[in-house]
Amino acid sequence: MTNSLDVFLQSPTTNDFPNLERTPSSYNPLQTYDLAKGNDKHYQQQYADMYFTRLAMLKKPVEQVAAEAWDDFKIAGETAKKVDRVLAVRQGQLCWIVGTVYMEMPLKPNVLDDISKEHWIAAPPPRAKFTSPNGQDQIMLEDESGRIRLTGSFLPMQLLVTGCIVAVLGTENRDGEFDVVDLKVPDLPAQPERWGRHHSQVQGGKNNQQNGTPQAGKMAIVSGLGINGDEGDTLCVDLLLEYLLGEAAGPESQVAAANISRLLVAGNSISHGTPIPSREDVAAKKKKYGYDPTAYNAAPTERLDVLLATLLPSLPITLLPGLTDPANVSLPQQPLHPALFPHCRAYSLIPGESSQDPGWFDTATNPWQGDVDGWRVLASGGQTVDDVFKYVEGEDRIEMMESMLRWRLVAPTAPDTLWSYPFQLKDAFIISECPHVYIVGNQPKFDTAVIEGPDGQRVRLIAVPKFRDTGELILLDMENLGVEVVKFDLFQKT
Amino acid sequence: MAPKRRTSSGPVSKSSQSTLSFNNKNRITKPTNTPSSKDLRSSKPKTDPALLDSLVSDDQKASPTAPATDATSHISAQDVETSPTTAEAAILQQAEQEKARVVEAAESTPEEERARKVSDAKIKAYWREKERQSLAPRVHQEGLSLEEKVLRLWDMSGEYGPCIGIARMKRWQRAHALGLEPPVEVLAVLLKEQEKENWKAQRAHVDELMSSRFNET
């Protein structure tokens, strides 16, 4: 009589296993990066408007920071004075000026190179960094009056890219260059309270606060799914689905997964969304008239659609486009059109309809800003940080993300080396309210930090790695802003 | 020569179609080599740009010997009568939006209130002050009205941003929104022009010059 077999020959248990319910997610997106549609979107303006509005909007905060720091600054008995125009500095006079940084780098992509490329046979390979090895890079400060070159041993220690607004203290030397002694940036803007916007909107309607603010769960963040429809080996993505739906592992993991209230997909869900053929490819391809079925492969978007539709009945999703997704190339990338997702469409708003509640499937812009469980979240698909990476010497992505927040610019290099819409009335890339969480997707590896600001602001920075390479899913606890990593991997017998 | 082919008398008579030729040196379509699409007006023949009169509006069907009058007035007639280019159309749309916004809003904004109170004498005084600030007398401005002179100075003031690609009223509103304190006399002149429905005054003069197809590059 073997007891082990009796275990199987039993009547159904009378244990009552309770149904696990997912924690609800409170969601209130902002339309900061939405562009006008159709004929209302104009391109006849020039990028000078964008630089002008950026300087005009950030000049006052920088001047305040600089005035506080340098008002009573003395070197050799001389006090620093503020000079209004960049070109009005006098030689030997200790002063401080405010302007836009411009990095003159010979290895930066130049439109003239594009034109001369037509005469060459092969294009040079794209560079990882624009910094030139022998100090040919020049840093200049620019405003409406003109540009002045910045020098000094203070500069190499600073992280600077084209487009950030800074105040520099120093003097003009004999060569006509500005010798920098100190540098100040606008630093983090004012941070709203958690649930601040929710309370102001609720109070506008009714006065009772009895429902209060619900207990928040966790937000799952993933980026770089890289679906290309070709491979049969998508086991990691399937494991991710099972984990999020609570189908995998044991009861403890399922309870943990039930606490996940939202999924944020931060870009690059499709690996080859908009192949822009290079000049050589176009010349090589024979001209075909009409619809060329070999040019478009619908498999990746279908696969992504089915994947998201499997998750949607149980989990709300915010989908950001990335560099390789079928959205527009220039920032801010507009939301992926619901026409791409025939199954997920049922969960999203009809295009053109606007309501307070965005629905469970929210296709968002890149970059994106919104309130999730009361916290202000700023998310980006990674192109902005990757571009800043090319300008600076270091490798630390978190440091670059911190600098971007302190410069108050989501995309500092925007019109220069990052394609962008020409904003005319105000530069939409300026961060006016400090987020609580800053998420950047498609980074080479996972990293996180908490930075602090001068007025007590605290921001959680998260660099999300590519899921295709690392198999990592980030869980952000929305109560205390703590971060966990869940790694999906295949056991391979070597 | 090849013998003449007998045409087949079937339902489809092939002789009615002339032979199609590909890779022919005589292309039907012109190669697009123009510097910018803004300069293209497909219906206009290419003539000597010095003969501005020949490029006057469609309904005149001008002959090259039309009397040469003031260049600015010809450009103005042409701008209004021919279909505007993308840049012009965008600025016209901006100007009309500004006017619509003013009309819709039941009450005007505080700066507009102040601007409406500005009298002509104050505008003249403002202009005299500005003229006094410059060391040299202004040249090439003899034929311009006071409003146009004030507006041209407004365009050239770089501290309020670039003047190209934006309607003057919108530029004033933008400068005001950014806290740069643009002069209220300029707003007064712009409101007067807006009331007169003078859409031409909304586009900066340098904008017209820079995007003019008379520029031979």
XYZ file of C-alpha atoms in Angstrom:
711
model
C 0.000 0.000 0.000
C 1.870 3.070 -1.196
C 0.790 6.272 0.478
C 2.299 8.405 -2.231
C -0.265 7.217 -4.773
C -3.174 7.841 -2.396
C -2.370 11.494 -2.658
C -3.746 11.478 -6.161
C -6.822 9.352 -5.509
C -8.729 11.916 -3.474
C -12.011 13.677 -3.844
C -11.897 17.374 -4.738
C -10.715 19.470 -1.861
C -13.116 21.663 0.031
C -10.544 24.404 0.469
C -11.821 27.646 -0.790
C -9.107 29.302 -2.832
C -10.081 32.942 -3.087
C -9.947 34.639 -6.448
C -7.047 37.013 -6.633
C -7.975 40.479 -7.749
C -5.567 42.892 -9.292
C -4.944 46.170 -7.506
C -6.564 49.001 -9.463
C -4.358 51.716 -10.938
C -5.226 55.365 -10.724
C -4.223 57.007 -13.989
C -4.381 60.574 -15.204
C -2.183 61.345 -18.197
C -1.127 64.810 -19.317
C -1.184 65.900 -22.937
C 2.095 67.782 -22.749
C 3.600 66.332 -25.904
C 0.553 66.000 -28.106
C 0.903 67.823 -31.394
C -1.897 69.284 -33.486
C -3.224 66.994 -36.170
C -3.570 67.394 -39.909
C -3.498 70.851 -41.385
C -3.047 72.536 -38.046
C 0.464 71.190 -37.737
C 2.764 73.614 -39.491
C 6.347 73.098 -40.490
C 7.076 76.423 -42.113
C 8.665 77.854 -38.990
C 12.343 77.541 -38.275
C 14.139 75.991 -35.347
C 15.451 79.370 -34.231
C 12.043 79.902 -32.617
C 12.592 76.825 -30.478
C 15.998 77.955 -29.232
C 14.664 81.438 -28.580
C 11.718 80.232 -26.492
C 13.942 77.796 -24.616
C 16.347 80.586 -23.627
C 13.511 82.984 -22.802
C 11.784 80.450 -20.561
C 14.865 79.211 -18.712
C 16.760 82.476 -18.424
C 14.962 83.661 -15.298
C 15.435 80.458 -13.241
C 19.137 80.341 -14.140
C 19.585 84.005 -13.303
C 17.987 83.399 -9.919
C 20.274 80.476 -9.126
C 23.327 82.358 -10.354
C 22.460 85.556 -8.497
C 22.063 83.657 -5.247
C 25.398 81.951 -5.681
C 27.482 84.777 -7.082
C 26.081 87.988 -5.723
C 28.865 88.435 -3.238
C 31.519 86.485 -5.035
C 34.917 88.118 -4.969
C 38.172 87.236 -6.690
C 41.104 89.494 -5.855
C 38.764 92.100 -4.506
C 36.619 92.308 -7.623
C 32.919 91.451 -7.373
C 31.150 89.603 -10.127
C 28.644 91.590 -12.146
C 25.889 90.364 -14.360
C 26.235 91.187 -18.037
C 23.130 91.274 -20.180
C 24.462 90.254 -23.531
C 27.054 87.591 -24.198
C 29.134 89.805 -26.433
C 29.176 92.679 -23.971
C 31.817 91.094 -21.741
C 34.941 93.151 -21.277
C 38.417 91.834 -21.027
C 39.650 91.430 -17.510
C 36.258 92.132 -15.937
C 34.863 89.413 -13.693
C 31.267 88.874 -14.760
C 28.617 86.290 -15.357
C 26.462 85.673 -18.403
C 23.538 83.415 -19.300
C 23.142 81.679 -22.616
C 22.656 78.476 -24.563
C 25.539 76.044 -24.842
C 26.655 75.081 -28.294
C 29.203 72.314 -28.797
C 31.217 72.623 -31.936
C 32.296 69.067 -32.708
C 33.846 68.115 -36.010
C 32.584 64.540 -35.669
C 28.955 65.589 -35.161
C 26.642 64.712 -38.061
C 26.606 67.675 -40.327
C 24.167 68.370 -43.100
C 27.094 69.259 -45.356
C 28.442 65.734 -44.887
C 25.121 64.439 -46.116
C 25.495 66.381 -49.314
C 29.095 65.364 -49.859
C 28.090 61.744 -49.206
C 26.532 61.670 -52.639
C 29.989 61.858 -54.130
C 31.413 59.047 -52.065
C 30.863 55.382 -52.640
C 30.364 54.169 -49.107
C 29.124 56.139 -46.137
C 31.274 56.097 -43.018
C 29.795 53.955 -40.234
C 27.782 55.811 -37.588
C 29.856 56.807 -34.598
C 29.227 55.845 -31.020
C 30.413 59.198 -29.706
C 30.921 62.574 -31.307
C 33.786 63.584 -29.018
C 36.998 64.031 -30.922
C 40.140 62.604 -29.333
C 42.527 65.512 -29.691
C 40.603 68.322 -28.089
C 39.142 69.752 -31.274
C 35.767 70.141 -29.593
C 34.825 73.678 -28.718
C 32.183 74.783 -26.273
C 30.454 78.075 -26.955
C 27.843 80.137 -25.211
C 25.216 81.765 -27.375
C 22.371 84.222 -27.016
C 20.641 86.753 -29.263
C 23.742 88.890 -29.556
C 26.202 86.206 -30.565
C 28.543 83.467 -29.420
C 31.583 83.395 -27.228
C 33.949 80.498 -26.840
C 34.346 79.029 -23.357
C 37.660 77.735 -22.071
C 39.232 76.894 -18.789
C 40.121 73.842 -16.783
C 36.729 73.962 -15.067
C 34.868 72.872 -18.192
C 35.988 69.262 -18.764
C 34.555 68.285 -15.388
C 31.092 69.455 -16.387
C 28.527 67.533 -18.370
C 27.444 69.856 -21.178
C 25.574 69.296 -24.402
C 24.251 71.597 -27.090
C 21.041 73.238 -26.054
C 21.279 73.445 -22.293
C 20.889 76.878 -20.713
C 23.618 77.751 -18.213
C 25.111 80.704 -16.408
C 28.894 80.988 -16.410
C 31.114 83.107 -14.197
C 34.489 84.197 -15.417
C 36.299 86.735 -17.473
C 37.376 87.317 -21.019
C 41.001 86.528 -21.638
C 43.415 87.876 -24.163
C 42.337 85.520 -26.940
C 38.780 86.769 -26.748
C 37.616 83.577 -25.109
C 35.705 83.395 -21.881
C 37.660 81.743 -19.094
C 35.147 79.920 -16.918
C 35.494 79.812 -13.166
C 32.056 78.502 -12.212
C 28.921 77.233 -13.911
C 25.295 77.063 -12.780
C 22.287 75.268 -14.225
C 18.575 75.933 -13.572
C 18.333 72.828 -11.323
C 15.177 70.913 -10.558
C 11.892 72.807 -10.912
C 9.148 72.821 -8.289
C 7.699 69.415 -7.582
C 3.959 68.953 -7.149
C 2.617 67.008 -4.187
C 1.577 63.436 -4.639
C -2.132 63.415 -5.615
C -1.915 67.204 -6.081
C -3.593 67.257 -9.465
C -6.138 64.648 -8.426
C -7.223 66.720 -5.442
C -7.513 69.910 -7.428
C -9.612 68.169 -10.063
C -11.814 66.382 -7.550
C -12.325 69.552 -5.531
C -13.459 71.319 -8.639
C -16.332 68.836 -8.868
C -17.453 67.915 -5.416
C -16.311 68.593 -1.936
C -16.280 65.218 -0.245
C -12.889 63.687 0.351
C -14.191 60.549 1.966
C -13.013 58.179 -0.736
C -9.516 59.496 -0.205
C -6.660 58.026 -2.128
C -6.596 54.291 -2.780
C -3.763 51.992 -1.821
C -1.460 51.766 -4.807
C 0.103 48.627 -6.212
C 3.152 48.250 -8.393
C 3.849 49.387 -11.908
C 5.649 46.991 -14.219
C 8.033 48.643 -16.668
C 9.506 46.928 -19.680
C 11.144 48.205 -22.833
C 12.788 46.864 -25.942
C 10.594 43.827 -26.478
C 11.957 43.810 -30.027
C 9.280 41.710 -31.665
C 10.127 41.005 -35.259
C 7.701 38.258 -36.168
C 10.436 36.054 -37.557
C 11.575 33.965 -34.694
C 9.798 31.081 -33.192
C 11.832 31.466 -30.045
C 9.867 34.040 -28.077
C 9.888 32.078 -24.859
C 11.019 34.973 -22.695
C 8.146 37.168 -23.841
C 5.699 34.328 -23.224
C 7.109 33.859 -19.737
C 6.646 37.568 -19.146
C 3.004 37.288 -20.176
C 2.415 34.341 -17.904
C 4.048 36.099 -14.999
C 1.977 39.248 -15.417
C -1.242 37.283 -15.769
C -0.523 35.233 -12.694
C -0.380 31.980 -14.591
C 3.202 31.205 -13.710
C 4.950 29.905 -10.617
C 3.298 29.333 -7.273
C 0.790 31.108 -4.997
C 3.284 33.617 -3.592
C 4.319 34.807 -7.044
C 0.711 34.985 -8.045
C -0.128 37.186 -5.088
C 2.858 39.354 -5.980
C 1.703 39.556 -9.593
C -1.803 40.518 -8.480
C -0.251 43.576 -6.909
C 0.973 44.803 -10.295
C -1.551 47.393 -11.336
C -0.178 48.738 -14.637
C 2.293 47.909 -17.386
C 4.359 50.641 -19.010
C 6.025 49.634 -22.251
C 8.777 52.166 -22.826
C 9.502 51.938 -26.519
C 10.972 49.639 -29.147
C 8.269 47.001 -28.951
C 8.819 46.220 -32.609
C 12.348 45.674 -33.787
C 12.092 47.024 -37.318
C 9.082 49.288 -37.513
C 9.968 51.898 -40.052
C 12.853 50.865 -42.231
C 13.945 54.060 -43.926
C 15.945 52.703 -46.833
C 19.322 54.329 -47.259
C 20.370 55.840 -50.538
C 22.212 52.704 -51.556
C 19.217 50.472 -50.802
C 16.909 52.597 -52.888
C 19.294 52.558 -55.813
C 19.793 48.828 -55.529
C 16.100 47.970 -55.352
C 14.412 47.776 -58.704
C 11.618 50.261 -59.004
C 8.242 48.606 -58.465
C 5.032 50.373 -59.222
C 2.007 50.024 -57.013
C 1.848 48.069 -53.803
C 4.953 46.016 -53.161
C 4.044 43.217 -50.750
C 7.649 42.373 -50.025
C 8.262 45.797 -48.553
C 5.779 45.510 -45.699
C 5.659 42.681 -43.196
C 2.577 42.700 -40.992
C 3.759 39.911 -38.692
C 5.472 42.020 -35.997
C 2.507 44.307 -35.355
C 0.135 41.342 -35.384
C 2.270 39.543 -32.851
C 2.481 42.628 -30.632
C -1.268 43.153 -30.948
C -2.039 39.598 -29.846
C 0.421 39.921 -26.988
C -1.108 43.117 -25.676
C -4.635 41.822 -26.202
C -3.791 38.852 -24.011
C -2.775 41.189 -21.229
C -5.429 43.851 -21.618
C -8.467 42.150 -20.100
C -6.603 41.952 -16.835
C -3.930 44.677 -16.884
C -4.029 48.307 -18.114
C -1.166 49.169 -20.450
C 0.550 52.399 -21.427
C 2.425 51.991 -24.686
C 5.162 54.438 -25.665
C 6.687 54.387 -29.143
C 10.439 54.088 -29.520
C 13.078 54.573 -32.154
C 12.214 51.388 -34.036
C 8.431 51.558 -33.694
C 6.049 52.527 -36.518
C 5.571 56.092 -35.332
C 6.978 59.356 -36.623
C 10.722 59.699 -36.359
C 10.975 63.214 -34.963
C 10.339 63.927 -31.317
C 7.809 64.148 -29.775
C 6.691 60.876 -31.283
C 2.940 60.766 -31.531
C 0.944 57.819 -30.170
C 0.871 54.622 -32.200
C -2.332 54.616 -34.155
C -5.009 52.208 -32.884
C -5.417 50.952 -36.449
C -2.256 48.910 -35.852
C -3.943 47.015 -33.041
C -7.215 45.495 -34.197
C -7.586 43.386 -31.068
C -6.506 45.998 -28.555
C -8.620 48.728 -30.116
C -11.623 47.727 -28.072
C -9.856 48.897 -24.935
C -8.720 52.280 -26.173
C -10.348 55.564 -27.032
C -11.563 56.139 -30.580
C -9.141 58.589 -32.250
C -10.661 62.034 -32.135
C -12.683 61.324 -29.049
C -11.353 62.878 -25.884
C -12.600 62.091 -22.460
C -11.266 62.176 -18.950
C -10.732 58.448 -18.837
C -8.176 57.275 -21.397
C -9.173 53.643 -21.266
C -7.117 50.606 -20.383
C -5.048 50.678 -23.530
C -3.392 54.069 -23.663
C -1.106 54.659 -26.610
C 1.052 57.515 -25.397
C 3.496 59.978 -26.896
C 7.238 59.714 -26.506
C 8.273 61.432 -24.240
C 5.258 61.109 -21.979
C 4.140 62.706 -18.767
C 1.284 61.670 -16.547
C 0.028 60.948 -13.063
C 0.102 57.278 -12.075
C -1.258 56.597 -8.607
C -0.745 60.246 -7.755
C 2.944 60.361 -8.638
C 4.072 62.471 -11.598
C 5.850 60.157 -14.006
C 8.018 61.278 -16.917
C 8.849 58.468 -19.321
C 10.901 58.406 -22.482
C 11.774 55.806 -25.066
C 15.507 56.343 -24.772
C 16.426 58.366 -27.854
C 17.055 61.485 -25.769
C 19.530 59.878 -23.390
C 21.224 57.972 -26.196
C 21.828 61.253 -27.991
C 23.234 62.944 -24.895
C 25.505 59.907 -24.483
C 27.119 60.698 -27.824
C 28.183 64.154 -26.674
C 29.896 63.317 -23.408
C 32.884 61.289 -22.430
C 31.378 59.167 -19.664
C 29.256 56.029 -19.751
C 27.039 56.604 -16.738
C 23.483 56.887 -18.031
C 22.039 57.772 -14.645
C 24.348 60.760 -14.476
C 23.088 61.916 -17.849
C 19.480 61.487 -16.767
C 20.184 63.496 -13.636
C 21.813 66.242 -15.691
C 18.838 66.380 -18.020
C 16.524 66.933 -15.076
C 18.805 69.588 -13.635
C 18.903 71.352 -17.009
C 15.088 71.072 -17.016
C 15.186 69.687 -20.550
C 13.759 66.370 -21.647
C 15.590 66.559 -24.963
C 18.428 69.104 -24.750
C 19.997 68.121 -28.039
C 16.612 68.286 -29.738
C 16.913 70.371 -32.842
C 20.671 69.901 -33.143
C 21.289 66.181 -33.524
C 17.882 64.789 -32.542
C 15.079 65.253 -35.045
C 12.289 67.305 -33.587
C 9.122 69.205 -34.413
C 9.806 72.953 -34.756
C 7.950 74.374 -31.771
C 7.115 78.002 -32.223
C 5.268 79.314 -29.186
C 7.045 77.445 -26.453
C 9.586 74.676 -26.274
C 7.598 71.658 -25.125
C 10.737 69.867 -23.994
C 11.170 72.104 -20.969
C 10.259 70.359 -17.735
C 8.117 72.834 -15.831
C 7.172 70.573 -12.914
C 9.614 68.131 -11.448
C 8.464 64.529 -11.820
C 8.603 62.023 -8.992
C 9.747 59.246 -11.293
C 11.859 59.556 -14.453
C 11.896 56.429 -16.598
C 14.077 55.987 -19.660
C 13.789 52.824 -21.727
C 16.097 50.896 -24.020
C 19.256 51.428 -22.032
C 22.103 48.915 -22.116
C 21.679 47.893 -18.503
C 19.423 48.416 -15.529
C 20.299 51.236 -13.174
C 18.428 53.296 -10.640
C 19.072 56.164 -8.251
C 17.278 58.811 -6.215
C 18.336 62.397 -6.695
C 17.502 65.381 -4.549
C 16.835 68.959 -5.422
C 17.462 72.294 -3.733
C 13.856 72.615 -2.506
C 13.510 69.108 -1.170
C 12.473 67.506 -4.457
C 13.197 63.795 -4.711
C 13.173 61.972 -8.014
C 13.539 58.260 -8.642
C 15.543 57.679 -11.838
C 15.130 54.352 -13.593
C 17.107 53.224 -16.643
C 15.213 50.260 -18.084
C 17.246 47.692 -20.044
C 16.179 46.128 -23.310
C 14.052 43.085 -22.628
C 15.260 41.348 -25.736
C 18.858 41.320 -24.492
C 18.503 41.012 -20.737
C 15.022 39.641 -20.049
C 14.549 42.041 -17.134
C 11.254 43.467 -15.976
C 11.259 46.356 -13.528
C 8.647 46.591 -10.786
C 8.170 50.025 -9.265
C 6.330 50.032 -5.950
C 3.942 52.953 -6.166
C 3.692 53.429 -2.430
C 7.335 53.947 -1.519
C 8.915 54.219 -5.014
C 11.151 51.226 -4.418
C 12.406 49.241 -7.388
C 12.620 45.467 -7.938
C 13.878 43.540 -10.915
C 12.346 40.323 -12.190
C 14.569 38.459 -14.599
C 13.274 36.012 -17.180
C 15.810 33.660 -18.603
C 16.038 30.302 -20.248
C 17.788 27.466 -18.607
C 20.324 26.267 -21.101
C 22.303 23.150 -20.485
C 25.836 23.807 -21.645
C 11.671 51.977 -94.066
C 9.552 49.218 -92.662
C 6.429 48.402 -94.591
C 3.256 49.881 -93.315
C 1.387 47.480 -91.048
C -2.120 46.569 -91.837
C -4.404 47.523 -88.992
C -6.419 44.621 -87.687
C -10.112 45.235 -87.755
C -10.918 43.721 -84.395
C -12.779 45.084 -81.377
C -9.563 46.671 -80.186
C -7.898 48.635 -82.890
C -4.284 48.995 -81.929
C -3.455 51.633 -84.463
C -5.292 54.329 -82.518
C -2.632 54.249 -79.810
C 0.690 55.828 -80.511
C 3.770 53.940 -79.435
C 4.805 54.567 -75.846
C 8.438 55.307 -75.291
C 10.385 54.823 -72.086
C 13.861 56.043 -71.290
C 13.385 58.732 -73.821
C 15.614 61.738 -73.832
C 12.625 63.959 -74.365
C 11.058 63.618 -70.986
C 7.550 64.806 -70.543
C 8.051 65.736 -66.913
C 10.556 68.344 -65.982
C 13.393 67.238 -63.702
C 12.831 68.820 -60.316
C 15.980 70.737 -59.678
C 14.520 73.783 -58.017
C 16.147 74.997 -54.761
C 12.945 75.075 -52.727
C 9.351 74.297 -53.351
C 8.332 77.727 -52.093
C 9.808 79.276 -55.199
C 7.793 77.077 -57.532
C 4.746 78.558 -59.122
C 4.023 76.051 -61.796
C 1.800 78.251 -63.886
C 4.277 81.091 -64.246
C 6.687 81.241 -67.134
C 10.287 81.989 -66.304
C 10.997 85.594 -67.155
C 13.461 88.233 -66.193
C 12.815 88.977 -62.506
C 13.552 92.619 -63.173
C 10.270 92.766 -65.027
C 8.181 92.502 -61.894
C 5.098 93.512 -63.834
C 5.122 90.329 -65.835
C 4.513 88.333 -62.688
C 1.370 90.185 -61.723
C -1.821 88.343 -60.827
C -3.628 85.741 -62.868
C -6.701 87.682 -63.779
C -4.669 90.417 -65.383
C -2.879 88.016 -67.748
C -0.170 90.599 -67.891
C 1.872 91.463 -70.914
C 5.542 92.204 -70.341
C 4.966 95.807 -71.266
C 2.630 96.631 -68.393
C 3.568 99.948 -66.805
C 6.156 99.612 -64.105
C 4.777 100.970 -60.879
C 6.007 100.763 -57.315
C 7.450 97.282 -56.710
C 5.850 96.855 -53.296
C 2.340 97.451 -54.552
C 2.813 94.872 -57.293
C 4.003 92.302 -54.817
C 1.029 93.121 -52.671
C -1.463 92.689 -55.502
C 0.174 89.459 -56.472
C 0.249 88.127 -52.946
C -3.420 88.625 -52.437
C -4.636 87.423 -55.797
C -2.527 84.362 -56.473
C -2.779 81.357 -54.189
C -0.435 81.912 -51.254
C 2.612 79.753 -50.657
C 2.774 77.488 -47.623
C 4.578 80.063 -45.513
C 2.176 82.844 -46.415
C -0.802 80.600 -45.892
C 0.433 79.590 -42.475
C 0.977 83.199 -41.418
C -2.440 84.178 -42.771
C -3.958 81.372 -40.769
C -2.131 82.557 -37.643
C -3.333 86.129 -38.218
C -6.902 85.009 -38.732
C -6.752 82.822 -35.635
C -5.577 85.793 -33.591
C -8.426 87.904 -34.921
C -10.921 85.113 -34.244
C -9.617 84.762 -30.738
C -10.039 88.468 -30.118
C -13.563 88.430 -31.528
C -14.625 85.335 -29.577
C -13.329 86.463 -26.227
C -16.043 88.585 -24.722
C -13.600 90.903 -23.082
C -10.147 91.792 -24.289
C -7.084 91.032 -22.262
C -5.597 93.757 -20.049
C -2.780 94.511 -22.460
C -5.261 94.931 -25.263
C -7.237 97.333 -23.108
C -4.144 99.406 -22.631
C -3.311 99.172 -26.295
C -6.704 100.444 -27.362
C -6.233 103.472 -25.134
C -2.966 104.383 -26.817
C -3.596 107.406 -28.969
C -1.965 108.348 -32.239
C -0.002 111.069 -30.505
C 1.511 108.519 -28.164
C 2.510 106.341 -31.077
C 4.200 109.337 -32.714
C 6.001 110.121 -29.468
C 7.128 106.509 -29.173
C 8.479 106.604 -32.697
C 10.316 109.871 -32.131
C 11.941 108.342 -29.072
C 13.065 105.336 -31.053
C 14.428 107.501 -33.848
C 16.398 109.538 -31.389
C 18.073 106.399 -30.058
C 19.682 105.592 -33.366
C 22.784 107.608 -34.255
C 22.259 107.735 -37.998
C 19.090 108.881 -39.777
C 16.953 106.123 -41.257
C 17.321 105.615 -44.978
C 14.985 104.013 -47.487
C 12.016 104.658 -45.235
C 10.694 107.800 -46.901
C 7.699 106.157 -48.519
C 6.517 104.254 -45.473
C 3.692 105.168 -43.179
C 4.305 105.580 -39.454
C 2.583 102.286 -38.734
C 4.812 100.417 -41.138
C 7.950 102.015 -39.659
C 6.913 101.059 -36.140
C 6.189 97.524 -37.269
C 9.484 97.175 -39.085
C 11.362 98.225 -35.980
C 9.320 95.660 -34.083
C 10.486 92.989 -36.545
C 14.104 93.947 -36.139
C 14.106 93.849 -32.342
C 15.904 90.590 -31.756
C 15.172 90.351 -28.066
C 11.604 89.257 -28.848
C 12.698 86.384 -31.034
C 12.955 85.665 -34.731
C 10.421 87.495 -36.876
C 10.423 85.086 -39.810
C 7.718 82.460 -40.034
C 5.377 84.007 -37.485
C 2.625 86.606 -37.715
C 3.497 89.911 -36.019
C 0.532 89.749 -33.674
C 1.370 86.208 -32.678
C 4.967 87.240 -32.062
C 3.765 90.008 -29.770
C 1.559 87.574 -27.867
C 4.421 85.120 -27.567
C 6.795 87.792 -26.280
C 4.168 88.884 -23.784
C 3.561 85.300 -22.623
C 7.308 84.837 -22.066
C 7.416 87.955 -19.913
C 9.642 90.004 -22.206
C 7.412 93.115 -21.943
C 7.031 94.083 -25.585
C 6.002 97.717 -26.157
C 2.275 98.298 -25.964
C 2.430 100.871 -28.769
C 3.278 98.089 -31.200
C 0.209 96.193 -30.019
C -1.852 99.323 -30.578
C -0.662 99.583 -34.179
C -1.257 95.866 -34.724
C -4.781 96.058 -33.343
C -5.554 98.936 -35.687
C -4.279 96.933 -38.635
C -6.248 93.924 -37.475
C -9.448 95.945 -37.353
C -8.802 97.146 -40.864
C -8.420 93.461 -41.850
C -5.021 94.276 -43.260
C -3.579 90.771 -43.325
C -0.534 91.934 -45.234
C 0.687 93.809 -42.211
C 0.916 90.609 -40.217
C 3.835 89.260 -42.176
C 7.270 90.719 -41.443
C 8.839 92.531 -44.359
C 12.079 90.594 -44.044
C 10.030 87.396 -44.141
C 8.767 88.382 -47.571
C 12.237 89.330 -48.718
C 13.873 86.153 -47.458
C 11.325 83.831 -48.962
C 10.910 85.818 -52.128
C 11.443 83.904 -55.307
C 13.249 86.895 -56.722
C 16.270 85.705 -54.787
C 18.584 84.221 -57.321
C 20.931 81.911 -55.454
